[in-house]
Short mmCIF file of C-alpha atoms in Angstrom, two decimals:
data_model
loop_
_atom_site.label_atom_id
_atom_site.label_comp_id
_atom_site.label_asym_id
_atom_site.label_seq_id
_atom_site.Cartn_x
_atom_site.Cartn_y
_atom_site.Cartn_z
CA UNK Q 24 -53.68 -3.30 112.51
CA UNK Q 25 -50.61 -3.97 110.01
CA UNK Q 26 -48.24 -0.73 109.63
CA UNK Q 27 -48.99 0.86 105.80
CA UNK Q 28 -46.44 -0.54 103.45
CA UNK Q 29 -43.14 1.73 103.29
CA UNK Q 30 -41.58 1.99 99.83
CA UNK Q 31 -38.24 3.67 98.94
CA UNK Q 32 -38.19 5.97 95.87
CA UNK Q 33 -34.79 6.85 94.15
CA UNK Q 34 -34.62 9.20 91.28
CA UNK Q 35 -31.68 9.80 89.12
CA UNK Q 36 -30.08 13.26 90.07
CA UNK Q 37 -31.55 15.73 87.35
CA UNK Q 38 -34.32 18.15 87.82
CA UNK Q 39 -36.65 16.06 84.64
CA UNK Q 40 -36.16 13.05 86.84
CA UNK Q 41 -36.72 14.26 91.07
CA UNK Q 42 -40.22 15.92 89.86
CA UNK Q 43 -41.70 13.22 88.92
CA UNK Q 44 -40.35 10.38 91.16
CA UNK Q 45 -41.82 12.94 94.11
CA UNK Q 46 -44.84 12.95 92.56
CA UNK Q 47 -44.91 9.16 91.76
CA UNK Q 48 -43.96 8.89 95.75
CA UNK Q 49 -47.49 11.59 96.53
CA UNK Q 50 -49.36 8.90 94.26
CA UNK Q 51 -48.22 6.27 96.70
CA UNK Q 52 -48.70 7.63 99.48
CA UNK Q 53 -52.26 8.47 97.98
CA UNK Q 54 -52.54 4.84 98.00
CA UNK Q 55 -51.81 4.13 101.34
CA UNK Q 56 -47.98 3.87 101.63
CA UNK Q 57 -44.99 5.47 103.47
CA UNK Q 58 -42.55 6.43 101.36
CA UNK Q 59 -38.77 7.78 101.88
CA UNK Q 60 -37.26 9.66 98.98
CA UNK Q 61 -33.54 9.43 98.81
CA UNK Q 62 -32.15 12.39 96.80
CA UNK Q 63 -28.23 12.93 96.73
CA UNK Q 64 -27.48 15.61 99.14
CA UNK Q 65 -26.20 18.28 96.41
CA UNK Q 66 -30.35 17.98 95.17
CA UNK Q 67 -31.91 16.97 98.39
CA UNK Q 68 -30.43 20.43 99.58
CA UNK Q 69 -31.69 22.09 96.81
CA UNK Q 70 -35.47 20.30 96.72
CA UNK Q 71 -35.99 21.31 100.48
CA UNK Q 72 -34.85 25.22 99.76
CA UNK Q 73 -37.48 25.67 96.82
CA UNK Q 74 -40.22 24.12 99.49
CA UNK Q 75 -40.38 27.20 101.72
CA UNK Q 76 -43.06 25.61 104.45
CA UNK Q 77 -40.11 22.88 104.45
CA UNK Q 78 -37.37 25.37 104.47
CA UNK Q 79 -39.14 27.27 107.63
CA UNK Q 80 -38.37 24.25 109.41
CA UNK Q 81 -34.71 24.52 109.20
CA UNK Q 82 -34.50 21.61 106.10
CA UNK Q 83 -33.22 18.71 108.05
CA UNK Q 84 -31.42 15.74 106.13
CA UNK Q 85 -34.48 13.98 107.41
CA UNK Q 86 -37.56 16.32 106.58
CA UNK Q 87 -41.12 14.99 107.31
CA UNK Q 88 -43.47 15.77 104.22
CA UNK Q 89 -47.03 13.85 104.55
CA UNK Q 90 -45.72 10.56 105.12
CA UNK Q 91 -43.09 11.13 102.71
CA UNK Q 92 -39.49 11.21 104.21
CA UNK Q 93 -36.90 13.16 102.81
CA UNK Q 94 -33.45 11.86 103.34
CA UNK Q 95 -30.02 12.33 101.29
CA UNK Q 96 -26.91 10.13 100.43
CA UNK Q 97 -23.62 10.79 99.21
CA UNK Q 98 -23.19 11.07 95.28
CA UNK Q 99 -19.45 10.78 95.15
CA UNK Q 100 -18.45 14.76 93.84
CA UNK Q 101 -16.97 16.95 95.41
CA UNK Q 102 -18.18 20.37 96.38
CA UNK Q 103 -18.04 22.71 93.70
CA UNK Q 104 -17.34 20.02 90.99
CA UNK Q 105 -19.23 20.04 88.02
CA UNK Q 106 -22.76 18.03 87.93
CA UNK Q 107 -23.47 18.83 84.88
CA UNK Q 108 -21.09 16.18 83.70
CA UNK Q 109 -23.81 13.29 83.66
CA UNK Q 110 -21.70 10.37 83.19
CA UNK Q 111 -19.14 11.25 85.50
CA UNK Q 112 -21.88 11.44 88.38
CA UNK Q 113 -23.62 8.43 87.11
CA UNK Q 114 -20.68 6.34 87.43
CA UNK Q 115 -19.74 7.99 90.93
CA UNK Q 116 -23.03 7.27 92.19
CA UNK Q 117 -23.20 3.18 91.75
CA UNK Q 118 -19.93 3.39 93.48
CA UNK Q 119 -21.33 5.47 96.53
CA UNK Q 120 -24.64 5.76 96.79
CA UNK Q 121 -25.48 1.70 96.52
CA UNK Q 122 -23.51 0.92 99.74
CA UNK Q 123 -25.43 3.38 101.47
CA UNK Q 124 -28.67 2.12 99.80
CA UNK Q 125 -28.31 -1.07 101.17
CA UNK Q 126 -27.27 -0.62 104.89
CA UNK Q 127 -30.32 2.02 104.73
CA UNK Q 128 -32.76 -0.83 103.61
CA UNK Q 129 -30.96 -3.70 105.62
CA UNK Q 130 -31.07 -1.43 109.23
CA UNK Q 131 -34.69 -0.93 108.69
CA UNK Q 132 -35.11 -4.70 109.24
CA UNK Q 133 -32.82 -4.90 111.80
CA UNK Q 134 -33.86 -2.71 114.20
CA UNK Q 135 -37.51 -3.78 114.61
CA UNK Q 136 -38.54 -0.12 112.48
CA UNK Q 137 -42.55 -0.78 112.82
CA UNK Q 138 -42.40 -0.17 109.18
CA UNK Q 139 -39.26 -1.92 107.45
CA UNK Q 140 -38.74 -0.75 103.94
CA UNK Q 141 -40.35 -3.63 101.50
CA UNK Q 142 -40.15 -2.42 97.98
CA UNK Q 143 -38.21 0.09 96.06
CA UNK Q 144 -39.09 2.67 93.08
CA UNK Q 145 -36.01 3.05 91.39
CA UNK Q 146 -35.42 5.93 88.09
CA UNK Q 147 -34.10 3.47 85.44
CA UNK Q 148 -31.18 5.18 85.46
CA UNK Q 149 -29.87 4.30 88.29
CA UNK Q 150 -31.47 0.99 88.21
CA UNK Q 151 -27.99 -0.67 87.09
CA UNK Q 152 -27.31 -0.52 90.73
CA UNK Q 153 -30.27 0.17 92.66
CA UNK Q 154 -32.37 -3.06 91.40
CA UNK Q 155 -29.25 -4.91 92.58
CA UNK Q 156 -29.34 -3.59 96.08
CA UNK Q 157 -33.22 -4.46 95.93
CA UNK Q 158 -32.36 -8.10 95.00
CA UNK Q 159 -29.67 -8.45 97.44
CA UNK Q 160 -32.00 -7.16 100.28
CA UNK Q 161 -34.93 -9.55 98.83
CA UNK Q 162 -37.18 -6.15 98.53
CA UNK Q 163 -39.66 -6.02 95.68
CA UNK Q 164 -38.90 -3.52 92.79
CA UNK Q 165 -40.09 -1.34 90.00
CA UNK Q 166 -38.20 0.71 87.28
CA UNK Q 167 -39.56 4.18 86.40
CA UNK Q 168 -38.62 5.24 83.39
CA UNK Q 169 -39.84 9.15 83.55
CA UNK Q 170 -39.46 9.76 79.52
CA UNK Q 171 -40.71 8.56 76.66
CA UNK Q 172 -41.52 4.90 76.36
CA UNK Q 173 -39.80 5.13 72.53
CA UNK Q 174 -36.54 6.18 73.98
CA UNK Q 175 -37.16 3.63 76.92
CA UNK Q 176 -37.42 0.85 73.51
CA UNK Q 177 -34.26 2.10 71.70
CA UNK Q 178 -32.42 1.16 75.17
CA UNK Q 179 -34.11 -2.17 75.66
CA UNK Q 180 -33.33 -2.49 71.93
CA UNK Q 181 -29.71 -2.50 71.85
CA UNK Q 182 -29.02 -6.03 71.05
CA UNK Q 183 -31.26 -5.64 68.10
CA UNK Q 184 -29.82 -2.76 67.38
CA UNK Q 185 -26.12 -3.65 67.17
CA UNK Q 186 -27.85 -7.48 64.65
CA UNK Q 187 -29.32 -4.87 62.81
CA UNK Q 188 -25.90 -3.22 62.21
CA UNK Q 189 -27.53 0.41 63.33
CA UNK Q 190 -25.17 0.61 66.12
CA UNK Q 191 -21.53 -0.57 67.11
CA UNK Q 192 -21.68 -2.98 69.64
CA UNK Q 193 -18.42 -1.75 71.28
CA UNK Q 194 -19.67 1.49 71.94
CA UNK Q 195 -23.06 2.21 70.74
CA UNK Q 196 -22.04 4.96 68.19
CA UNK Q 197 -23.98 4.56 64.91
CA UNK Q 198 -22.26 2.49 61.75
CA UNK Q 199 -24.88 4.69 59.47
CA UNK Q 200 -26.09 8.08 59.44
CA UNK Q 201 -30.17 8.22 59.29
CA UNK Q 202 -32.95 6.81 60.25
CA UNK Q 203 -34.75 3.88 61.38
CA UNK Q 204 -38.05 2.18 63.35
CA UNK Q 205 -38.20 -0.25 65.54
CA UNK Q 206 -41.47 -1.07 64.33
CA UNK Q 207 -43.90 0.14 61.58
CA UNK Q 208 -45.92 1.74 64.57
CA UNK Q 209 -43.18 3.31 66.36
CA UNK Q 210 -41.85 6.93 65.50
CA UNK Q 211 -39.34 7.38 62.90
CA UNK Q 212 -35.25 7.77 65.09
CA UNK Q 213 -32.30 8.80 64.06
CA UNK Q 214 -29.31 7.20 64.81
CA UNK Q 215 -27.49 10.43 65.84
CA UNK Q 216 -30.35 11.38 68.30
CA UNK Q 217 -29.66 7.81 70.54
CA UNK Q 218 -29.70 8.87 74.33
CA UNK Q 219 -25.98 7.80 74.49
CA UNK Q 220 -24.86 9.39 71.46
CA UNK Q 221 -25.96 12.75 71.94
CA UNK Q 222 -24.49 13.63 75.80
CA UNK Q 223 -20.86 15.06 76.28
CA UNK Q 224 -17.88 13.82 74.00
CA UNK Q 225 -17.15 10.01 72.91
CA UNK Q 226 -15.35 8.97 75.77
CA UNK Q 227 -18.01 9.93 77.69
CA UNK Q 228 -20.62 8.40 75.27
CA UNK Q 229 -18.84 4.96 75.55
CA UNK Q 230 -18.86 5.01 79.43
CA UNK Q 231 -22.38 5.93 78.96
CA UNK Q 232 -23.68 2.85 77.10
CA UNK Q 233 -21.95 0.86 78.61
CA UNK Q 234 -23.81 1.94 82.17
CA UNK Q 235 -26.88 1.60 79.75
CA UNK Q 236 -26.17 -1.99 79.02
CA UNK Q 237 -26.06 -3.26 82.31
CA UNK Q 238 -29.39 -0.94 83.27
CA UNK Q 239 -30.90 -3.34 80.47
CA UNK Q 240 -29.51 -6.41 82.13
CA UNK Q 241 -30.67 -4.77 85.94
CA UNK Q 242 -34.34 -4.22 84.86
CA UNK Q 243 -34.64 -7.58 83.12
CA UNK Q 244 -35.33 -8.78 86.92
CA UNK Q 245 -37.54 -6.30 88.76
CA UNK Q 246 -41.00 -6.84 88.99
CA UNK Q 247 -42.70 -3.74 86.94
CA UNK Q 248 -41.12 -1.49 84.42
CA UNK Q 249 -43.57 1.72 84.72
CA UNK Q 250 -43.22 4.66 82.02
CA UNK Q 251 -44.74 7.77 82.81
CA UNK Q 252 -46.54 8.11 79.76
CA UNK Q 253 -50.03 7.48 78.74
CA UNK Q 254 -51.33 4.59 75.78
CA UNK Q 255 -52.88 6.85 73.38
CA UNK Q 256 -49.90 8.60 73.09
CA UNK Q 257 -47.79 5.82 72.26
CA UNK Q 258 -49.82 3.16 71.30
CA UNK Q 259 -47.45 1.62 69.03
CA UNK Q 260 -44.40 1.30 71.57
CA UNK Q 261 -46.79 -0.09 73.95
CA UNK Q 262 -47.96 -2.59 72.07
CA UNK Q 263 -44.14 -3.75 70.88
CA UNK Q 264 -43.22 -3.68 74.64
CA UNK Q 265 -46.22 -4.71 76.03
CA UNK Q 266 -44.14 -5.10 79.38
CA UNK Q 267 -43.65 -1.46 80.15
CA UNK Q 268 -46.93 0.00 81.77
CA UNK Q 269 -48.17 3.24 81.04
CA UNK Q 270 -48.92 5.30 84.22
CA UNK Q 271 -49.31 8.61 83.54
CA UNK Q 272 -49.42 11.24 82.80
CA UNK Q 273 -48.11 12.59 86.17
CA UNK Q 274 -49.28 15.73 87.24
CA UNK Q 275 -45.75 16.93 87.88
CA UNK Q 276 -44.45 19.88 89.96
CA UNK Q 277 -47.33 20.67 92.21
CA UNK Q 278 -49.53 19.64 94.89
CA UNK Q 279 -51.87 21.52 96.92
CA UNK Q 280 -50.35 24.71 95.23
CA UNK Q 281 -46.99 23.65 96.43
CA UNK Q 282 -43.48 23.22 94.55
CA UNK Q 283 -43.21 19.77 94.44
CA UNK Q 284 -39.55 18.54 93.67
CA UNK Q 285 -38.32 22.10 92.06
CA UNK Q 286 -34.42 22.51 92.41
CA UNK Q 287 -35.48 26.53 92.15
CA UNK Q 288 -38.26 28.26 94.08
CA UNK Q 289 -41.14 29.02 91.60
CA UNK Q 290 -42.42 32.84 91.22
CA UNK Q 291 -45.80 31.51 91.73
CA UNK Q 292 -47.26 34.54 92.51
CA UNK Q 293 -45.77 36.55 89.78
CA UNK Q 294 -46.53 34.52 87.28
CA UNK Q 295 -49.93 33.78 87.75
CA UNK Q 296 -51.06 37.49 88.78
CA UNK Q 297 -49.33 38.41 85.52
CA UNK Q 298 -51.18 35.81 83.78
CA UNK Q 299 -54.34 36.83 85.17
CA UNK Q 300 -54.08 40.31 83.46
CA UNK Q 301 -53.64 38.59 79.85
CA UNK Q 302 -56.39 37.78 77.31
CA UNK Q 303 -57.32 34.50 76.66
CA UNK Q 304 -54.82 32.65 74.63
CA UNK Q 305 -52.91 35.53 74.28
CA UNK Q 306 -49.70 34.67 76.40
CA UNK Q 307 -46.45 32.57 74.44
CA UNK Q 308 -44.83 31.11 77.29
CA UNK Q 309 -41.03 30.43 77.27
CA UNK Q 310 -39.23 27.52 79.33
CA UNK Q 311 -36.08 25.43 78.16
CA UNK Q 312 -35.79 23.71 81.45
CA UNK Q 313 -32.95 23.18 83.75
CA UNK Q 314 -30.28 22.09 81.48
CA UNK Q 315 -30.53 24.14 78.15
CA UNK Q 316 -27.98 26.61 77.41
CA UNK Q 317 -27.78 29.43 74.92
CA UNK Q 318 -25.23 30.95 73.00
CA UNK Q 319 -24.94 35.17 73.59
CA UNK Q 320 -26.24 35.41 69.78
CA UNK Q 321 -29.09 32.61 70.45
CA UNK Q 322 -30.16 33.92 73.12
CA UNK Q 323 -30.75 37.65 72.30
CA UNK Q 324 -32.09 35.96 68.73
CA UNK Q 325 -34.65 34.70 70.97
CA UNK Q 326 -35.44 37.98 73.11
CA UNK Q 327 -35.53 39.99 70.03
CA UNK Q 328 -37.99 37.29 68.26
CA UNK Q 329 -40.16 37.41 71.29
CA UNK Q 330 -40.38 40.97 71.26
CA UNK Q 331 -41.09 40.83 67.36
CA UNK Q 332 -44.02 38.83 67.33
CA UNK Q 333 -45.90 41.34 69.30
CA UNK Q 334 -47.69 38.99 71.80
CA UNK Q 335 -47.48 39.21 75.86
CA UNK Q 336 -44.68 36.27 76.56
CA UNK Q 337 -43.71 35.00 79.99
CA UNK Q 338 -40.65 33.73 79.42
CA UNK Q 339 -38.64 31.52 82.07
CA UNK Q 340 -34.13 32.02 82.53
CA UNK Q 341 -32.82 29.77 85.22
CA UNK Q 342 -31.40 31.67 88.55
CA UNK Q 343 -28.29 29.94 87.37
CA UNK Q 344 -28.28 31.94 83.81
CA UNK Q 345 -29.48 35.36 85.96
CA UNK Q 346 -27.32 35.69 88.69
CA UNK Q 347 -24.42 34.18 86.24
CA UNK Q 348 -24.51 36.64 84.15
CA UNK Q 349 -24.45 33.69 80.96
CA UNK Q 350 -26.12 36.19 79.07
CA UNK Q 351 -27.04 39.18 77.58
CA UNK Q 352 -30.63 40.71 76.89
CA UNK Q 353 -30.72 43.27 73.79
CA UNK Q 354 -30.34 46.87 74.76
CA UNK Q 355 -33.30 48.51 75.98
CA UNK Q 356 -35.21 44.73 76.27
CA UNK Q 357 -36.28 45.75 79.76
CA UNK Q 358 -37.62 48.84 81.42
CA UNK Q 359 -35.38 51.39 83.05
CA UNK Q 360 -36.92 50.02 86.77
CA UNK Q 361 -35.41 46.69 86.03
CA UNK Q 362 -31.80 47.62 85.23
CA UNK Q 363 -31.38 45.43 82.47
CA UNK Q 364 -30.65 42.42 85.24
CA UNK Q 365 -32.99 39.94 83.43
CA UNK Q 366 -35.99 40.06 85.79
CA UNK Q 367 -39.43 41.47 86.13
CA UNK Q 368 -41.70 43.26 83.55
CA UNK Q 369 -40.37 43.22 79.95
CA UNK Q 370 -40.50 47.61 78.78
CA UNK Q 371 -44.19 48.14 77.89
CA UNK Q 372 -45.41 45.04 80.12
CA UNK Q 373 -46.03 43.02 77.32
CA UNK Q 374 -43.25 40.61 78.62
CA UNK Q 375 -42.67 39.10 81.65
CA UNK Q 376 -38.87 37.56 82.60
CA UNK Q 377 -38.66 35.28 85.73
CA UNK Q 378 -36.19 32.73 86.93
CA UNK Q 379 -38.50 29.55 87.14
CA UNK Q 380 -41.91 28.76 86.91
CA UNK Q 381 -44.56 26.53 88.38
CA UNK Q 382 -44.86 25.41 85.24
CA UNK Q 383 -48.02 23.17 85.48
CA UNK Q 384 -50.03 26.14 86.76
CA UNK Q 385 -48.79 28.06 84.15
CA UNK Q 386 -49.73 25.80 81.41
CA UNK Q 387 -52.90 24.97 82.85
CA UNK Q 388 -53.92 29.20 82.50
CA UNK Q 389 -56.40 29.84 80.24
CA UNK Q 390 -54.17 33.15 79.04
CA UNK Q 391 -51.80 30.77 77.43
CA UNK Q 392 -51.84 30.04 74.19
CA UNK Q 393 -48.58 28.08 73.31
CA UNK Q 394 -45.53 26.87 73.99
CA UNK Q 395 -41.99 27.40 73.26
CA UNK Q 396 -40.02 24.53 74.69
CA UNK Q 397 -36.90 22.24 74.47
CA UNK Q 398 -39.20 18.91 74.39
CA UNK Q 399 -38.23 17.77 77.92
CA UNK Q 400 -40.30 14.90 78.37
CA UNK Q 401 -42.35 16.54 81.35
CA UNK Q 402 -42.66 19.36 79.77
CA UNK Q 403 -44.10 17.55 76.95
CA UNK Q 404 -46.39 15.97 79.08
CA UNK Q 405 -47.77 18.81 80.54
CA UNK Q 406 -48.21 20.87 77.54
CA UNK Q 407 -50.10 17.84 76.32
CA UNK Q 408 -51.94 17.41 79.40
CA UNK Q 409 -53.26 21.47 79.25
CA UNK Q 410 -53.67 21.15 75.50
CA UNK Q 411 -51.72 24.13 75.21
CA UNK Q 412 -49.51 23.56 71.15
CA UNK Q 413 -46.00 23.48 71.23
CA UNK Q 414 -42.90 25.20 69.28
CA UNK Q 415 -40.92 22.48 69.36
CA UNK Q 416 -36.59 23.40 70.26
CA UNK Q 417 -34.63 20.44 71.45
CA UNK Q 418 -31.61 20.73 72.96
CA UNK Q 419 -29.86 16.95 73.45
CA UNK Q 420 -30.92 13.40 75.28
CA UNK Q 421 -34.13 11.99 74.36
CA UNK Q 422 -35.72 15.87 73.21
CA UNK Q 423 -35.48 15.06 69.46
CA UNK Q 424 -37.63 11.95 69.84
CA UNK Q 425 -39.81 13.63 71.79
CA UNK Q 426 -39.71 16.51 69.07
CA UNK Q 427 -40.92 13.79 66.53
CA UNK Q 428 -43.82 12.80 68.16
CA UNK Q 429 -45.05 16.36 68.88
CA UNK Q 430 -44.78 17.68 65.25
CA UNK Q 431 -44.79 14.43 63.29
CA UNK Q 432 -47.29 12.04 65.18
CA UNK Q 433 -49.12 13.95 66.90
CA UNK Q 434 -49.56 17.21 64.93
CA UNK Q 435 -49.29 19.34 67.87
CA UNK Q 436 -46.20 21.58 67.55
CA UNK Q 437 -43.92 23.02 64.76
CA UNK Q 438 -40.66 22.32 64.82
CA UNK Q 439 -37.89 25.61 64.94
CA UNK Q 440 -35.66 25.37 62.18
CA UNK Q 441 -32.17 27.25 62.47
CA UNK Q 442 -30.78 28.45 59.19
CA UNK Q 443 -27.47 27.85 57.28
CA UNK Q 444 -25.39 29.28 60.16
CA UNK Q 445 -27.06 27.42 62.89
CA UNK Q 446 -29.25 29.99 64.21
CA UNK Q 447 -33.00 29.83 65.00
CA UNK Q 448 -33.84 33.48 63.99
CA UNK Q 449 -35.78 36.18 65.15
CA UNK Q 450 -38.38 36.25 62.13
CA UNK Q 451 -38.30 32.08 62.04
CA UNK Q 452 -39.93 32.72 66.12
CA UNK Q 453 -41.92 35.03 65.20
CA UNK Q 454 -43.50 33.63 62.51
CA UNK Q 455 -43.72 30.02 64.45
CA UNK Q 456 -45.48 31.72 67.01
CA UNK Q 457 -48.52 33.21 64.27
CA UNK Q 458 -48.90 29.91 63.16
CA UNK Q 459 -49.31 28.33 65.87
CA UNK Q 460 -51.53 30.42 67.31
CA UNK Q 461 -54.09 30.92 64.50
CA UNK Q 462 -54.01 27.19 63.28
CA UNK Q 463 -57.52 26.25 64.46
CA UNK Q 464 -56.92 22.34 63.11
CA UNK Q 465 -53.71 22.05 65.63
CA UNK Q 466 -55.72 23.35 68.49
CA UNK Q 467 -58.03 20.53 67.97
CA UNK Q 468 -55.71 17.87 67.82
CA UNK Q 469 -54.08 19.13 70.73
CA UNK Q 470 -57.67 19.35 72.56
CA UNK Q 471 -58.06 15.53 71.63
CA UNK Q 472 -54.63 14.45 73.09
CA UNK Q 473 -55.69 16.61 76.48
CA UNK Q 474 -58.78 14.39 76.33
CA UNK Q 475 -57.00 11.25 75.95
CA UNK Q 476 -54.05 12.08 78.28
CA UNK Q 477 -57.07 13.02 81.38
CA UNK Q 478 -59.03 9.50 80.72
CA UNK Q 479 -55.87 7.24 80.65
CA UNK Q 480 -55.59 8.54 84.78
CA UNK Q 481 -59.37 8.40 85.65
CA UNK Q 482 -60.46 5.66 87.50
CA UNK Q 483 -60.92 2.90 84.67
CA UNK Q 484 -58.24 4.32 82.44
CA UNK Q 485 -55.22 2.90 81.48
CA UNK Q 486 -52.70 4.49 83.43
CA UNK Q 487 -54.90 4.47 86.63
CA UNK Q 488 -55.69 0.66 86.09
CA UNK Q 489 -51.56 -0.06 85.82
CA UNK Q 490 -50.56 1.54 88.87
CA UNK Q 491 -53.54 0.00 90.98
CA UNK Q 492 -51.61 -3.27 89.33
CA UNK Q 493 -48.74 -2.15 90.33
CA UNK Q 494 -49.37 -0.76 93.86
CA UNK Q 495 -51.53 -4.44 94.94
CA UNK Q 496 -48.27 -6.17 93.61
CA UNK Q 497 -46.13 -4.05 95.87
CA UNK Q 498 -48.31 -4.56 98.70
CA UNK Q 499 -48.90 -8.41 98.60
#
């Protein structure tokens, strides 16, 4: 009997990438594969610590998890260096991880490994070097794009954008300030919101643009380009770019009630026990992902807006914010027993603040009535998959395009709009929540999207069939 096929999965080192790629790894295991999942050393430690069952066994560097072997490799950054500097992190990974990954693959073949690595699934954002390694080691390869197909389409269309005089050929900067479409059926995009134009400073944006051009060239030679989306969500984009195969939406972040790929341990029992006590569709769920940071004024305005709306709310304020005292809550926001430290039940028991949540389980809970979100793609797909309307509050990168989908294309959410001083006020927050909670037509539209999402991943659905096609090719 031949051994199961062995795949190497490499995520980009960000929370919104590690979670869906680890879910992809689990899905490959469901289809008979053995998987090696290669995180950076820094994120490997965080993932292991967040997985309680694995952590009990010491969190070894080569942890085993249901035929998924979790391994770590250096990212090239120094201890304590800011890994939110995505441009520097991206460049250093190419220099330091690529030779380690290549040697890792070759070693699996040299030493008579019973299950040598036969294929690679690389996050598109590490594809510039990872897919080159796959070619040199002569294994099959696929690129996985864990965000919207529309944003991927903008990367694949860089040459076209240059030809149309929309962006500069040297640094990708916008030549005109305004909107454009890649096809009439695709969402409108703004030149300032192209992925490389809304991260870091100009120097970093230019370096990122150059790196992304390399990524476009790299994926041209891989066997598959997969996307964590579904046909009904982005029909016009998939028609324009038929080589991009939708295989989502992934059920991200949780397997059998356990955290999958989280950097922090979710407060699972606390969140769900509190939600169980709330009326159906009454709770405002507020979560801004792993990177969003507000200034003190906006943070307080959000807190006061949640108080003003008069509805129960579950608010996720990340551990790095809570423990670092980055933000301050309004006076009296917490009951006296909480000591105002940024955790627990808000005064009166109407709200709850947690440092990290099991988001998939929360959005699936019957008590949740709307989702205040940064519009990260994982959050967007999780909200759609669970039929929850959105208050869309993008922060950077692809999130602005996702807001266009939510509010203008699918019409399943409302935009959070700032006043003339750049602040989204407490009155606006409370007003938007009331609109979302009372809009029956929007509820019907998001339920329709939910149905399309579920149909896509069932047997016979487009995403299910595409994933089967991919699996068969990798296993051939």
